[in-house]
Tab-separated table of C-alpha atoms in Angstrom:
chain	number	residue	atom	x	y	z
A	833	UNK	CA	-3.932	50.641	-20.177
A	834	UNK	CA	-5.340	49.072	-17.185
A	835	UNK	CA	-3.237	46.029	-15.396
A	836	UNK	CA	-3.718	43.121	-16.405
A	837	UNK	CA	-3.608	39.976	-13.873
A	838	UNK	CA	-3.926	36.042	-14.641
A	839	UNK	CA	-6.230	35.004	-12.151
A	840	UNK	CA	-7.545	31.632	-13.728
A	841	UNK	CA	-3.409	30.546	-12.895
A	842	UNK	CA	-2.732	32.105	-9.812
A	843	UNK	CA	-6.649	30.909	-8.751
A	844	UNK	CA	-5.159	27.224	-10.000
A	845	UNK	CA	-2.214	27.247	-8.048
A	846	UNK	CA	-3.669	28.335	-5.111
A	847	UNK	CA	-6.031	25.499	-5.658
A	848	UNK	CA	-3.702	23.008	-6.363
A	849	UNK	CA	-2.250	23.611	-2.631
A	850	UNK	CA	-5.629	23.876	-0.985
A	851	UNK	CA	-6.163	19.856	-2.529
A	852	UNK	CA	-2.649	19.152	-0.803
A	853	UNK	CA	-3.874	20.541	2.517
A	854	UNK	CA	-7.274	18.534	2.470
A	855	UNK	CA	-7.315	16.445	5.560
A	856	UNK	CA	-5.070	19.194	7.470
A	857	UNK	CA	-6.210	20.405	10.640
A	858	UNK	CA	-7.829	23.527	12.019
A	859	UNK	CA	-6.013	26.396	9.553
A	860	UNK	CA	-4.069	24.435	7.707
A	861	UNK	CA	-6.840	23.509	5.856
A	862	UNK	CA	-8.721	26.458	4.409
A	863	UNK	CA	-6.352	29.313	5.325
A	864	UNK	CA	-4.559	30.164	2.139
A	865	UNK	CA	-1.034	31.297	4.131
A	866	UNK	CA	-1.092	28.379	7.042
A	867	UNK	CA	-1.950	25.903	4.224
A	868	UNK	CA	1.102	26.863	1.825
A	869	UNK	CA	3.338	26.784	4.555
A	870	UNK	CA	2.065	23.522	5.847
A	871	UNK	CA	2.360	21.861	2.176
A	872	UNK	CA	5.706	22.900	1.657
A	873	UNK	CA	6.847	21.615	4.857
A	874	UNK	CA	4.799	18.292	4.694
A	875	UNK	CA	6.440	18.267	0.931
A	876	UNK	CA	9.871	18.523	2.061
A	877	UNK	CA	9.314	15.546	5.058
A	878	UNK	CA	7.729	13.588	2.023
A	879	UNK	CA	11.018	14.240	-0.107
A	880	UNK	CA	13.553	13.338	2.814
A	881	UNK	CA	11.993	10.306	4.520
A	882	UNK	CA	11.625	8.662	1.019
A	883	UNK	CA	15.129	8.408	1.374
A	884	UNK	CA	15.163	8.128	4.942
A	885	UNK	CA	12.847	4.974	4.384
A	886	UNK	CA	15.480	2.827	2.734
A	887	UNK	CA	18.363	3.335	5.111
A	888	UNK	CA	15.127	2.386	8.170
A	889	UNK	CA	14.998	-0.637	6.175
A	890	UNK	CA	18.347	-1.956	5.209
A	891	UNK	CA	19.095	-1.341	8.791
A	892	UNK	CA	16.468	-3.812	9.936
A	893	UNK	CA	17.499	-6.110	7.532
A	894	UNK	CA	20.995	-6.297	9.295
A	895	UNK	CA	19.266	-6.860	12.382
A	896	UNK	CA	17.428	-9.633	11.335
A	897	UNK	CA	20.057	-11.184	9.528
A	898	UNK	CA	22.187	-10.790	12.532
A	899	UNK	CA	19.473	-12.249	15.060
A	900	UNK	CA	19.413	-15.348	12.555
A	901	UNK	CA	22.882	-15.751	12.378
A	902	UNK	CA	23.664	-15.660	15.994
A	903	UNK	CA	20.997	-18.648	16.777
A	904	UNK	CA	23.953	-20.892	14.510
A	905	UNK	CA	27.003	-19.623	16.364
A	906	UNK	CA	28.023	-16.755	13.955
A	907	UNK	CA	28.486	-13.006	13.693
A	908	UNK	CA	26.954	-10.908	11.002
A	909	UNK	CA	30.348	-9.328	10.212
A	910	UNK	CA	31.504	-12.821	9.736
A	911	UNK	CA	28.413	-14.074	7.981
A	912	UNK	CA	28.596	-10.943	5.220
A	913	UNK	CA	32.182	-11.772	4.782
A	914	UNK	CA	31.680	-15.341	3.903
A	915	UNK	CA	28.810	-14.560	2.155
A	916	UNK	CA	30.354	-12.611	-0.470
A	917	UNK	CA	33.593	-14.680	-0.648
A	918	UNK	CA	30.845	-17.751	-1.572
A	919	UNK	CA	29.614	-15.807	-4.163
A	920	UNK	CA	26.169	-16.416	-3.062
A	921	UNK	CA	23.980	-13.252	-4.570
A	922	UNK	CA	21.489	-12.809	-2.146
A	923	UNK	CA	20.983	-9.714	-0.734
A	924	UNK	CA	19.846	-8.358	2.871
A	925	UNK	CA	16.179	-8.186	1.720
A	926	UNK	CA	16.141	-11.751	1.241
A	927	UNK	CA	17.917	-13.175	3.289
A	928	UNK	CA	15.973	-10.991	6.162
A	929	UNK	CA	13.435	-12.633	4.689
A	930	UNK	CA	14.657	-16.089	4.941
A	931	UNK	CA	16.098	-15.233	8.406
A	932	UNK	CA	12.304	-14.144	9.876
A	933	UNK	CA	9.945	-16.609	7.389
A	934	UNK	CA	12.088	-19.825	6.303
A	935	UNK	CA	14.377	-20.693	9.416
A	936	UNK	CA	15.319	-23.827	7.531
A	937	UNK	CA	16.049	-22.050	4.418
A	938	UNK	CA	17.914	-19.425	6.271
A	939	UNK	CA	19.848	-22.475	8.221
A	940	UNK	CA	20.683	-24.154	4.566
A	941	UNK	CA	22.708	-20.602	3.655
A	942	UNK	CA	24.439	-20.757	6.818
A	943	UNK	CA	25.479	-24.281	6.665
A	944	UNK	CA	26.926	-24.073	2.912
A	945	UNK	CA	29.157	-21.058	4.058
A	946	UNK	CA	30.863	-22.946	7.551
C-alpha cells in the first residue's frame, strides 16, 4: 500500500505561518525554515511583553502619582498609605490620570487625606 501523506494540513499549517511572517524582512518572509523560526520567536515576545506591558504601566503610574504628590509637600509612600487608610477607592490608573490631566482634581484628593 503506498504512503499516504495529508498535504492539504501540513500545506495549511505551513500557510498559516507564512500569513504570520507577512511584513518580515528579507527570509523571514518567504523562506519556510527562517519564517517558522521567526514566528515562534516573535510569538513568544508577543506572549511575554503582554505581561510585561502592565508592570511598564503601573510603574508609570507611580511615577506620576509621585511627581503630583511631591508638588503638595508629600511622599508617595505616604500618600498610598493615607490613601488606603481614607478608604478612598481610586486606583493608580486614575489617579495618574488626575495627577497628569486634572491638577485641581488631583489637589482635591490630596487635600481630603492631610
Amino acid at each position: 500500500m503506498p504512503r499516504s501523506v495529508n498535504h492539504v494540513a501540513s500545506r495549511a499549517r505551513r500557510k498559516k505561518v507564512m500569513k504570520l511572517a507577512k511584513g518580515y524582512f528579507g527570509r523571514r518572509k518567504n523562506v519556510w525554515t527562517v519564517a517558522k523560526n521567526a514566528v515562534e520567536k516573535g510569538l513568544g515576545y508577543a506572549y511575554r511583553d503582554r505581561r510585561a506591558k502592565k508592570r511598564d504601566f503601573r510603574s508609570l503610574w507611580i511615577q506620576r502619582i509621585n511627581a503630583g504628590v511631591r508638588l503638595h509637600g508629600m511622599s508617595y509612600s505616604a500618600f498610598i498609605g493615607k490613601l488606603n487608610q481614607s478608604g478612598i477607592e481610586l486606583n493608580r490608573k486614575v489617579l495618574a490620570d488626575l495627577a497628569m490631566n486634572h491638577p485641581e482634581a488631583f489637589k482635591a484628593v490630596v487635600d481630603q487625606l492631610k
